[in-house]
Coordinates of C-alpha atoms and ligand atoms in Angstrom, one line a residue:
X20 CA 337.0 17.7 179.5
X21 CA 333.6 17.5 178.1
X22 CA 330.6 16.3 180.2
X23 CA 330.6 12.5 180.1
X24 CA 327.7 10.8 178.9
X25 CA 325.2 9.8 181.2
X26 CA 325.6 5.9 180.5
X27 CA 328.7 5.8 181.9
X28 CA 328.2 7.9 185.0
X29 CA 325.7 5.8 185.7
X30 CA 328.0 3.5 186.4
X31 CA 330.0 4.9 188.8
X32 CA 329.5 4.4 192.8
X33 CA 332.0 5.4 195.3
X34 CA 335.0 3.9 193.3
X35 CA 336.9 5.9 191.2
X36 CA 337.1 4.2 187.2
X37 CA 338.6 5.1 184.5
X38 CA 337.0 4.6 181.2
X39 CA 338.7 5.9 177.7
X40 CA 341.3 7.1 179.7
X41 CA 339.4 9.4 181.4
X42 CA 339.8 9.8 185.3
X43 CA 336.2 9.7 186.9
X44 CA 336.2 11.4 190.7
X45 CA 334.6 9.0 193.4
X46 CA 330.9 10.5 194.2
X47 CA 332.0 11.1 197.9
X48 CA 335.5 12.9 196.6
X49 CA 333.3 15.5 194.5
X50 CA 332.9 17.5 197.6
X51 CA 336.6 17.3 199.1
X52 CA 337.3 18.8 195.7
X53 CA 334.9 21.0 195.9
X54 CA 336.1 22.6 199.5
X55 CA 339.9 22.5 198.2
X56 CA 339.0 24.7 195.1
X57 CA 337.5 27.1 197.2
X58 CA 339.9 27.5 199.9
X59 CA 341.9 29.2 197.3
X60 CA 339.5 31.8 196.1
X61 CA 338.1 33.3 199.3
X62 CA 339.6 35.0 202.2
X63 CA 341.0 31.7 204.7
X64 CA 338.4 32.9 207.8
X65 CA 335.0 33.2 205.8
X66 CA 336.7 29.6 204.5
X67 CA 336.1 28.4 208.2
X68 CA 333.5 30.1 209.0
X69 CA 330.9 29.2 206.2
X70 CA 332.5 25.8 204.5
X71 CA 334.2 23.9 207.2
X72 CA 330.5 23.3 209.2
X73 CA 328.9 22.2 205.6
X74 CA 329.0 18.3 206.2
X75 CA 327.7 16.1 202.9
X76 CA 324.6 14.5 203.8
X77 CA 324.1 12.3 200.8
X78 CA 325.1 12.0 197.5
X79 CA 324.2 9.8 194.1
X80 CA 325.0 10.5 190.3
X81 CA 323.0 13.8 190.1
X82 CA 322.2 15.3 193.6
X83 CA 324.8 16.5 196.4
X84 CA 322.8 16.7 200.0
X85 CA 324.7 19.1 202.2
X86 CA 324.1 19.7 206.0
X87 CA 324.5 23.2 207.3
X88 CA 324.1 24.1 211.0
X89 CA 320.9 26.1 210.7
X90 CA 319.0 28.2 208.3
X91 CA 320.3 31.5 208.5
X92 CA 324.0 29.9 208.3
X93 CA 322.1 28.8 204.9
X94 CA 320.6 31.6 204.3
X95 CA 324.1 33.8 204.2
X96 CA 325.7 30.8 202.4
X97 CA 323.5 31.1 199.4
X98 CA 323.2 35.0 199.2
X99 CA 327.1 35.1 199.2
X100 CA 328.2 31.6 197.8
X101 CA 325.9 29.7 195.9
X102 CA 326.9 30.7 193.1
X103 CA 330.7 29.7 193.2
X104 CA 329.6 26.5 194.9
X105 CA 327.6 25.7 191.7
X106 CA 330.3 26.5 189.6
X107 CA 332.9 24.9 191.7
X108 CA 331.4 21.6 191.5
X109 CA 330.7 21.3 188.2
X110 CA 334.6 22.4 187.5
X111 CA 335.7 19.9 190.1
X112 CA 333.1 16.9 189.0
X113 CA 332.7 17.6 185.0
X114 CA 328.7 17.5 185.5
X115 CA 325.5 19.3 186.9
X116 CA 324.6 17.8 189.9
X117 CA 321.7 19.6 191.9
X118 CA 322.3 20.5 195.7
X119 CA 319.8 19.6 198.3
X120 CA 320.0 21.6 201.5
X121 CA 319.3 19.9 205.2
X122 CA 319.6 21.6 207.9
X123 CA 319.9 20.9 211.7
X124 CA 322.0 17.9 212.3
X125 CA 325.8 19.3 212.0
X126 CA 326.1 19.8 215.7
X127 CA 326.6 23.3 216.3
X128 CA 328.5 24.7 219.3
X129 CA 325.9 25.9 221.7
X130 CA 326.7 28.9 224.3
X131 CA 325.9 28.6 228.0
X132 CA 323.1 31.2 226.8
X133 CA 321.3 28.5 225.0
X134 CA 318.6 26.5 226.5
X135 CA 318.4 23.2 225.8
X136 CA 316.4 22.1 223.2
X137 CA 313.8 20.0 223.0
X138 CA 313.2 16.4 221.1
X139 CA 310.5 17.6 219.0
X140 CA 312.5 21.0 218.5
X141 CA 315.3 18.9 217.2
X142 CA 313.0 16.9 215.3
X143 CA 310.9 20.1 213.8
X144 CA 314.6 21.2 212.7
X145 CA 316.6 18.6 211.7
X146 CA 313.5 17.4 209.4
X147 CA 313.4 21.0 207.5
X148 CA 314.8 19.9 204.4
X149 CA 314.6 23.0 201.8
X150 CA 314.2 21.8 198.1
X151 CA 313.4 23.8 195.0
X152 CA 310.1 23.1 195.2
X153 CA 309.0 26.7 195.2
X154 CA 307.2 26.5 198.7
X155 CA 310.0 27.2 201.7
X156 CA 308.8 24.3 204.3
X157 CA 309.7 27.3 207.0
X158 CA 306.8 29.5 206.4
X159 CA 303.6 27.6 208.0
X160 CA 300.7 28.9 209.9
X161 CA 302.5 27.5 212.9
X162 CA 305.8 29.6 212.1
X163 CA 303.9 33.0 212.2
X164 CA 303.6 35.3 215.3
X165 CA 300.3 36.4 214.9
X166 CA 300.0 40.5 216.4
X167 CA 297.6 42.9 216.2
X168 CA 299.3 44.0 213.1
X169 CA 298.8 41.0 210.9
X170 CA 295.9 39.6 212.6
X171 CA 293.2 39.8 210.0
X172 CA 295.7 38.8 207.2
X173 CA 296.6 35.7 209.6
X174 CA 292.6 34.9 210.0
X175 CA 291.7 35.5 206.3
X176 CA 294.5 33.2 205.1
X177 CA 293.8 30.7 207.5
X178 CA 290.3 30.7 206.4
X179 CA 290.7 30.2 203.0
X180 CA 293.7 27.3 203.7
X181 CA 290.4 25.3 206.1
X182 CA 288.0 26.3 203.2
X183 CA 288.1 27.4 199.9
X184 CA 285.4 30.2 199.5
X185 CA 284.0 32.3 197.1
X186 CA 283.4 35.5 199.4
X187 CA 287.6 35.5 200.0
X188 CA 288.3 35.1 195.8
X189 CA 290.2 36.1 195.2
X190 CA 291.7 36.8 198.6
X191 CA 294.2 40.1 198.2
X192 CA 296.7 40.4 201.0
X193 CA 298.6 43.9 201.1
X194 CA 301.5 45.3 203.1
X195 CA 304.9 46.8 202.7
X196 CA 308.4 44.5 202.5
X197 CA 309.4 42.1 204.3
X198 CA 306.2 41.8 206.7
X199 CA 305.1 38.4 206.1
X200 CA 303.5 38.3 202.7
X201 CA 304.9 35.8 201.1
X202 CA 305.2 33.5 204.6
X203 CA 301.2 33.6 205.1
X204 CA 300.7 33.0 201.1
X205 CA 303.4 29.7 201.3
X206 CA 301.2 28.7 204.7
X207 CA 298.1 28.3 203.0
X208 CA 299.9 26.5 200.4
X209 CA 301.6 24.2 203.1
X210 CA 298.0 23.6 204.8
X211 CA 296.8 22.6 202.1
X212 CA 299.5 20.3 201.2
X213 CA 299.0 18.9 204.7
X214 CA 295.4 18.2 204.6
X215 CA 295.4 16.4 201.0
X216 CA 297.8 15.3 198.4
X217 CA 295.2 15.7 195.6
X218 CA 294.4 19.5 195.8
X219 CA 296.9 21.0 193.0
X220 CA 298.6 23.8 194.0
X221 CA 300.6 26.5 192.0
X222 CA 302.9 29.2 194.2
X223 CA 304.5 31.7 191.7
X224 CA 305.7 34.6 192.3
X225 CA 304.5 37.3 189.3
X226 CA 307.5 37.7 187.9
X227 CA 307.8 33.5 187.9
X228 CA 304.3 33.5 186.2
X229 CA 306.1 36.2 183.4
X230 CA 309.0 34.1 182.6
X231 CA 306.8 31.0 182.2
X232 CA 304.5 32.5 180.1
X233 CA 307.1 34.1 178.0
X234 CA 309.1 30.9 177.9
X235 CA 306.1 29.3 177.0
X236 CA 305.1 31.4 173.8
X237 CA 309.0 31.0 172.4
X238 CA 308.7 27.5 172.5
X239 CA 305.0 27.4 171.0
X240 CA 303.9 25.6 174.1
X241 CA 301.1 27.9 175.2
X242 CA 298.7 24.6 175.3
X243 CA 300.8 23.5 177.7
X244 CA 300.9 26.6 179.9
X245 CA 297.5 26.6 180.1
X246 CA 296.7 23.5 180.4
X247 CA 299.2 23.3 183.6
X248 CA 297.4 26.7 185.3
X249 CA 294.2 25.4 184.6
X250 CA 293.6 22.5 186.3
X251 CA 295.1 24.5 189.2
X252 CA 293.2 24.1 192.4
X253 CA 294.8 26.9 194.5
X254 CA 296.8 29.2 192.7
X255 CA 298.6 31.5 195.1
X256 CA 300.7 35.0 193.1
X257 CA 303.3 36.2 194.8
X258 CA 303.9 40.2 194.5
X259 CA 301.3 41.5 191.9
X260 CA 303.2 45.1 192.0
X261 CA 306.1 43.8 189.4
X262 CA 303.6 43.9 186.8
X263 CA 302.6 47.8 187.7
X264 CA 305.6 48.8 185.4
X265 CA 303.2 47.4 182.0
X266 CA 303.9 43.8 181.5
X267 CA 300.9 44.2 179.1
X268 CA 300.3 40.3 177.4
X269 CA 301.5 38.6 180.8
X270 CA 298.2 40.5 182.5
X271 CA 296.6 39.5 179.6
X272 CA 297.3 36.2 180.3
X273 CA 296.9 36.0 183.7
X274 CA 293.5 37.6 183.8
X275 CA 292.3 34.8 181.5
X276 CA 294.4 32.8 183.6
X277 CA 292.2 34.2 186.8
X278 CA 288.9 33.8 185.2
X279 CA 288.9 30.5 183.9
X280 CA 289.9 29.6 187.5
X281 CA 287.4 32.3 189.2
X282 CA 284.4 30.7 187.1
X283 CA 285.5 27.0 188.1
X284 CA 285.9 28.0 191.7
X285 CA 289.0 27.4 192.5
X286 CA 291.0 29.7 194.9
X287 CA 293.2 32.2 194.2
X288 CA 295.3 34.2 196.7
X289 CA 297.4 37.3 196.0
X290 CA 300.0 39.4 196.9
X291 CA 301.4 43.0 196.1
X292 CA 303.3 45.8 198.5
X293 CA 300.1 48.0 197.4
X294 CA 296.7 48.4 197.6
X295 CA 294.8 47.7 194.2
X296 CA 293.8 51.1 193.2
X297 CA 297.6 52.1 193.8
X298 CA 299.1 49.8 191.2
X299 CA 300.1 52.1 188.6
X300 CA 299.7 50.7 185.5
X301 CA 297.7 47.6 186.3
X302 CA 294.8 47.4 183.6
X303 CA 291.9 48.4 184.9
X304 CA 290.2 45.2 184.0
X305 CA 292.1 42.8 186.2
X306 CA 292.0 45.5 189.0
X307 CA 288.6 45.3 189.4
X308 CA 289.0 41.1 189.7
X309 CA 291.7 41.5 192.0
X310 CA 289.0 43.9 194.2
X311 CA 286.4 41.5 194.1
X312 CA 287.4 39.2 196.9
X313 CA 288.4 40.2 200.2
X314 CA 291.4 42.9 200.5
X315 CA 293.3 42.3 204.1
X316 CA 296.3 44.4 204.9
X317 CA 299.6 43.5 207.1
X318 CA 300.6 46.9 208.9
X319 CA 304.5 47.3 210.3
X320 CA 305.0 45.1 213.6
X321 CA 305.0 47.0 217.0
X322 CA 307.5 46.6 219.3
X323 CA 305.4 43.7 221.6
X324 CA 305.0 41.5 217.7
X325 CA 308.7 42.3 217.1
X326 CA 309.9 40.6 220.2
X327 CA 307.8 37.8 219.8
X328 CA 309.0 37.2 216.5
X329 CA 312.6 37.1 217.4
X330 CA 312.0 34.8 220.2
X331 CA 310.5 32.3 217.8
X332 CA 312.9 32.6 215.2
X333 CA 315.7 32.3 218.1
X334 CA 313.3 28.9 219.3
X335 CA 313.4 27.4 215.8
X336 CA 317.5 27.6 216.0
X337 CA 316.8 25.9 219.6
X338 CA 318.3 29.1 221.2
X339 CA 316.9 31.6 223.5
X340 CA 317.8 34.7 223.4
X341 CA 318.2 36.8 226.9
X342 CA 315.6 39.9 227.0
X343 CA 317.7 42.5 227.1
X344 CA 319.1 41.3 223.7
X345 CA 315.2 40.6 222.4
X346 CA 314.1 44.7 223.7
X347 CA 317.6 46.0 221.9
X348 CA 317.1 44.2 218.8
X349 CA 312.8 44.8 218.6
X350 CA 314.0 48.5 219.1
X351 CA 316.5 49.0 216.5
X352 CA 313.6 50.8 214.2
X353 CA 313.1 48.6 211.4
X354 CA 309.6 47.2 210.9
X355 CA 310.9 44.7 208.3
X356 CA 310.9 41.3 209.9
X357 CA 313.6 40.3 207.2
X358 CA 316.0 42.4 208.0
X359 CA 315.6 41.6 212.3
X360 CA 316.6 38.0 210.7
X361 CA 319.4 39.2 209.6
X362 CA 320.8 40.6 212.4
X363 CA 319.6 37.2 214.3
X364 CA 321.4 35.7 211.7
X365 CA 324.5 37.7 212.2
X366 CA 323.9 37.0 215.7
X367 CA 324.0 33.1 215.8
X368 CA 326.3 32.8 213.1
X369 CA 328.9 34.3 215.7
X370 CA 327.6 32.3 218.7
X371 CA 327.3 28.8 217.1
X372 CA 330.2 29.3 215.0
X373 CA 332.6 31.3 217.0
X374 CA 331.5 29.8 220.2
X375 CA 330.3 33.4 221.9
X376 CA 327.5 33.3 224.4
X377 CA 324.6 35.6 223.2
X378 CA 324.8 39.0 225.1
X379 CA 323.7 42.4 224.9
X380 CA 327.3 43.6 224.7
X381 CA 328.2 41.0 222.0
X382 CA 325.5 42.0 220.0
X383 CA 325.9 45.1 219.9
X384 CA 329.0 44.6 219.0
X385 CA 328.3 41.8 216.4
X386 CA 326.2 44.4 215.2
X387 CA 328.2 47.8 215.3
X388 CA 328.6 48.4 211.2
X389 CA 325.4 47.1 210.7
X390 CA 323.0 49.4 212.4
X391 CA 323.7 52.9 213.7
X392 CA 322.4 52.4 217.3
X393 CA 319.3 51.7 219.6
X394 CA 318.3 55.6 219.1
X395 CA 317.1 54.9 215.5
X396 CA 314.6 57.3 215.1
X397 CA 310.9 55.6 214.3
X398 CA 309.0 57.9 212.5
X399 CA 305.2 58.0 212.7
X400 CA 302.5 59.7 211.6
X401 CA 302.4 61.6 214.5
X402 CA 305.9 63.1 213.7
X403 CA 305.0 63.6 210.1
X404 CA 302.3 66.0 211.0
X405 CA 303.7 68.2 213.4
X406 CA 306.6 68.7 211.0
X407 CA 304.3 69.3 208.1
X408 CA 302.4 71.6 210.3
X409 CA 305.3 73.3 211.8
X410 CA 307.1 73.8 208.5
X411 CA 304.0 75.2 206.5
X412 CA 302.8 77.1 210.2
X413 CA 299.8 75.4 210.2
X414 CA 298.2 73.6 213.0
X415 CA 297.9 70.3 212.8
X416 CA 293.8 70.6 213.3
X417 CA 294.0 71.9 210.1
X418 CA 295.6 68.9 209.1
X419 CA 293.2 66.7 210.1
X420 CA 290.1 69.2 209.2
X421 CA 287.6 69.2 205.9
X422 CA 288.9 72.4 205.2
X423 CA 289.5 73.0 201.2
X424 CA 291.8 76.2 201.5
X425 CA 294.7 76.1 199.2
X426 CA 297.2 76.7 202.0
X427 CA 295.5 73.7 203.9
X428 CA 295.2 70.8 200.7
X429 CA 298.7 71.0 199.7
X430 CA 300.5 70.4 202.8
X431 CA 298.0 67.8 203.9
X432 CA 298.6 66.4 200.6
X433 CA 302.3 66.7 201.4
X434 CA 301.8 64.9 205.2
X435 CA 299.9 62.1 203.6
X436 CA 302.3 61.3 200.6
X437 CA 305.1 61.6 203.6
X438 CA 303.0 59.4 206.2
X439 CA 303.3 56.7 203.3
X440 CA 306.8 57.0 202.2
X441 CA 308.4 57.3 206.2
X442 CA 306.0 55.3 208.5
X443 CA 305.1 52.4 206.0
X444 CA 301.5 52.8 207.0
X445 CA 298.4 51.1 205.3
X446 CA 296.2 54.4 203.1
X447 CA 293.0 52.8 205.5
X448 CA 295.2 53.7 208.2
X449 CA 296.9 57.3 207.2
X450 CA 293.1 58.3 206.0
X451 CA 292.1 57.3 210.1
X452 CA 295.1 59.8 211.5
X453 CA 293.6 62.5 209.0
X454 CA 290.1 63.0 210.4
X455 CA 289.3 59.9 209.6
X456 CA 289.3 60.2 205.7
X457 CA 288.5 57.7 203.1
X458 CA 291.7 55.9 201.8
X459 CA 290.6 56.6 198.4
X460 CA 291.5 60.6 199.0
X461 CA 295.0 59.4 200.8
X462 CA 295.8 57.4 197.3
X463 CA 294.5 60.4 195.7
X464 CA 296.9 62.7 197.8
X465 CA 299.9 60.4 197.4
X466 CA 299.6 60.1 193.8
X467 CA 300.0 63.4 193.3
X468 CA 302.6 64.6 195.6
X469 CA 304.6 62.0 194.1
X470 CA 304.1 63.4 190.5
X471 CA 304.5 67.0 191.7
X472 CA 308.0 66.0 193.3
X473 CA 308.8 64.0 190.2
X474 CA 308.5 67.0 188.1
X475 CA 308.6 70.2 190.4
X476 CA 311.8 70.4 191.7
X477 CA 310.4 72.9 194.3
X478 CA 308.4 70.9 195.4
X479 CA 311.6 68.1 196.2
X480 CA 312.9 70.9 198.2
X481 CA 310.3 71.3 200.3
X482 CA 309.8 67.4 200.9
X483 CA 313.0 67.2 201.5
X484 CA 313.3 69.8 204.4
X485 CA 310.6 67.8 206.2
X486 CA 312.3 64.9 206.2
X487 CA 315.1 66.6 207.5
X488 CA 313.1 67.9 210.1
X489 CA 311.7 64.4 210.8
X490 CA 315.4 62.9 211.1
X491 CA 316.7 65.8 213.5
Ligands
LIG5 P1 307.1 40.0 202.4 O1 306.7 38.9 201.5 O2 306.0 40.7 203.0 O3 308.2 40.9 201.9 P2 308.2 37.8 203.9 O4 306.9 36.9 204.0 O5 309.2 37.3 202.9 O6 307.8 39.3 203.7 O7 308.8 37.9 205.4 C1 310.1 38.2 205.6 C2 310.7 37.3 206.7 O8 310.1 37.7 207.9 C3 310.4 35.9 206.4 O9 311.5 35.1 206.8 C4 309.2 35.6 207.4 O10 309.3 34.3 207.9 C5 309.4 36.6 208.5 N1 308.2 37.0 209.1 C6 307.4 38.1 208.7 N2 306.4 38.2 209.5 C7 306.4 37.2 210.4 C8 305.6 36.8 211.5 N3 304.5 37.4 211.8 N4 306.0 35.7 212.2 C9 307.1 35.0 211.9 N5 307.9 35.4 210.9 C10 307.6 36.4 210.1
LIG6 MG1 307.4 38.6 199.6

């Protein structure tokens, strides 16, 4: 059956009518149907596990509001599901109608573990609605555990959401995955929502800022596109690196993009997984704007910003997680805060949902196929050198020394390039392990090891051997 016209949907309220014949579904049966189409296609436990808690919150002629216990319960449901519940409802209802997400009210099953939470807890959770809008309500300033680690990224971007400035533009904020990028960039953008409705405010990620562009030149509205970034008041970029690969006329874009703004004053904050200098293939033109600001870096969370972390993540589910479970989980070796949510996720998915109180043996158990165990070797710079010494029988003095002998450069070269690629260190920070040298020489250094390995497969050997000898 075609899609009906929109003048006669309009029509229809919570009775079902039948017009030319055609049987329209009730608004509030669209998601009955919905759940019976599915129970056939997936396996009958993931059915209870992830649909029967969905509850519809709301729905009129073009949006369905669904209520899920908690965001990572939403989180998994749209990495593994969205997609067939998009499809599923559109089979079932004969139109497009756009889902809004609310979390927090379904009453999930708490386990003895679980402190009680508070009113405004509830509040602060039942009233995180996520929407399409492009800025997650979940990452605000007050959402981030600020640690040593991200402290100057925490302080720069707060600075620039109180004030707009011309010594922090653009501000540049650098730092491998999943440590809290994109959450500080969104904050600002949330702050300044907060403070004033008229400041206009563009989050895109690059690749976002690609497709619009692109989009824009096929339908000849280029006008338009500009127009739209122009009269931008914050413009905050999301992950600069996807352009590193070329992506020639969309930097060509942006950096006009960036100076009309730049030479209006307006703020523009910016994101990559590098350092400036070590975006390959980033003309050197918008480089040099994207230096001209203030460069701040997030380094890999220690165990003490880790735990913290989880305990506020576990807070904003209302749920308190017992220490030993906090130490286990902080110690599992990953620095990337995403995936320490997923495991939380993992975690309170099987509490909430299967009714299990939150203990260290239950986790690791919850957890058994997903990590290896708490002995997860960290590797740090420390490591990298003594291997790199020990494998080239060097000392790591040398290492660390001025000196310019052959023998010396290479497998410094070598320890820096693997100091990057193993311990997700900052090139400031390798340089400071090395005798202090500039980062510039560490980008130099990693640059070319990488190239070498690339091409010298000799060379591969030899790296690989190390990290061998880092894993034993
Ligand atoms: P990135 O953009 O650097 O890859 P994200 O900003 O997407 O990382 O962060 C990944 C996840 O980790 C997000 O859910 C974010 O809320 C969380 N996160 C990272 N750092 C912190 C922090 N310091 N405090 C609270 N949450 C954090
Ligand atoms: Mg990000």
């Amino acid at each position: 059956m075609p899609p009906l016209p929109n003048k006669y949907l309009s029509t229809l309220v919570d009775n079902p009518v039948d017009i030319f014949g055609c049987f329209l579904m009730s608004t509030t049966d669209v998601w009955k149907k919905c759940l019976e189409a599915v129970k056939g296609q997936i396996p009958s436990q993931h059915f209870n596990t992830w649909f029967k808690p969905i509850n519809v919150a709301g729905i009129n002629e073009t949006s369905l509001e669904l209520e899920v216990p908690n965001r990572f319960f939403l989180e998994w449901l749209k990495d593994h599901y969205l997609p067939l519940i998009q499809e599923t409802i559109t089979k079932v209802s004969q139109r497009e109608y756009s889902i809004i997400w609310r979390i927090g009210k379904v009453a999930a099953r708490r386990t003895s573990a679980a402190a009680p939470a508070s009113p405004s807890q509830v509040t602060a959770v039942a009233e995180r609605v996520l929407t399409n809008t492009g800025l997650n309500p979940y990452y605000t300033f007050e959402n981030f555990v600020v640690g040593k680690d991200n402290q100057l990224a925490h302080a720069a971007c707060i600075a620039v959401a109180n004030q707009f400035s011309n010594k922090y533009n653009p501000l540049f904020v650098y730092g491998g995955v999943g440590l809290g990028k994109t959450h500080l960039l969104q904050a600002i953008g949330q702050r300044v929502l907060q403070k004033t409705n008229s400041t206009k405010i563009c989050y895109y990620t690059s690749e976002g800022f690609m497709n619009e562009f692109v989009g824009a030149m096929q339908r000849g509205k280029m006008d338009d596109f500009r127009n739209k970034f122009r009269r931008t008041d914050l413009l905050l970029i999301d992950d600069v690196q996807f352009w590193s690969g070329g992506k020639g006329r969309t930097q060509e874009e942006f950096f006009h993009t960036f100076n009309a703004l730049y030479e209006a004053h307006k703020q523009i904050v910016i994101t990559s997984d590098k350092y400036p200098k070590d975006l390959d293939g980033l003309e050197e033109r918008l480089r040099s704007r994207f230096e001209m600001g203030l460069i701040v870096d997030i380094q890999p969370p220690d165990m003490e910003t880790k735990m913290a972390i989880l305990r506020k993540k576990a807070a904003l589910e209302s749920i308190t997680l017992p220490d030993d479970v906090t130490h286990f989980l902080a110690s599992l070796g990953s620095s990337n805060i995403r995936e320490l949510e997923g495991y939380l996720a993992n975690i309170i998915a099987q509490s909430s949902l299967g009714g299990k109180e939150i203990t260290l043996s239950m986790v690791k158990d919850t957890l058994k196929n997903r990590v290896k165990d708490n002995t997860t070797k960290t590797v740090t710079v420390d490591k990298v050198q003594k291997a790199v010494a020990s494998f080239f029988n060097i000392s790591v003095a040398d290492l660390k020394s001025k000196r310019r002998l052959q023998a010396i450069v290479v497998p410094r070269q070598i320890a820096m390039y693997l100091a990057r690629e193993c311990c997700n260190s900052s090139f400031p920070e390798i340089g400071t392990f090395f005798g202090n040298k500039d980062h510039s020489t560490v980008i130099h250094a990693v640059n070319k090891v990488k190239k070498m390995v690339e091409k010298d497969p000799e060379q591969q050997r030899v790296v690989r051997s190390i990290k061998d000898l880092l894993n034993k």
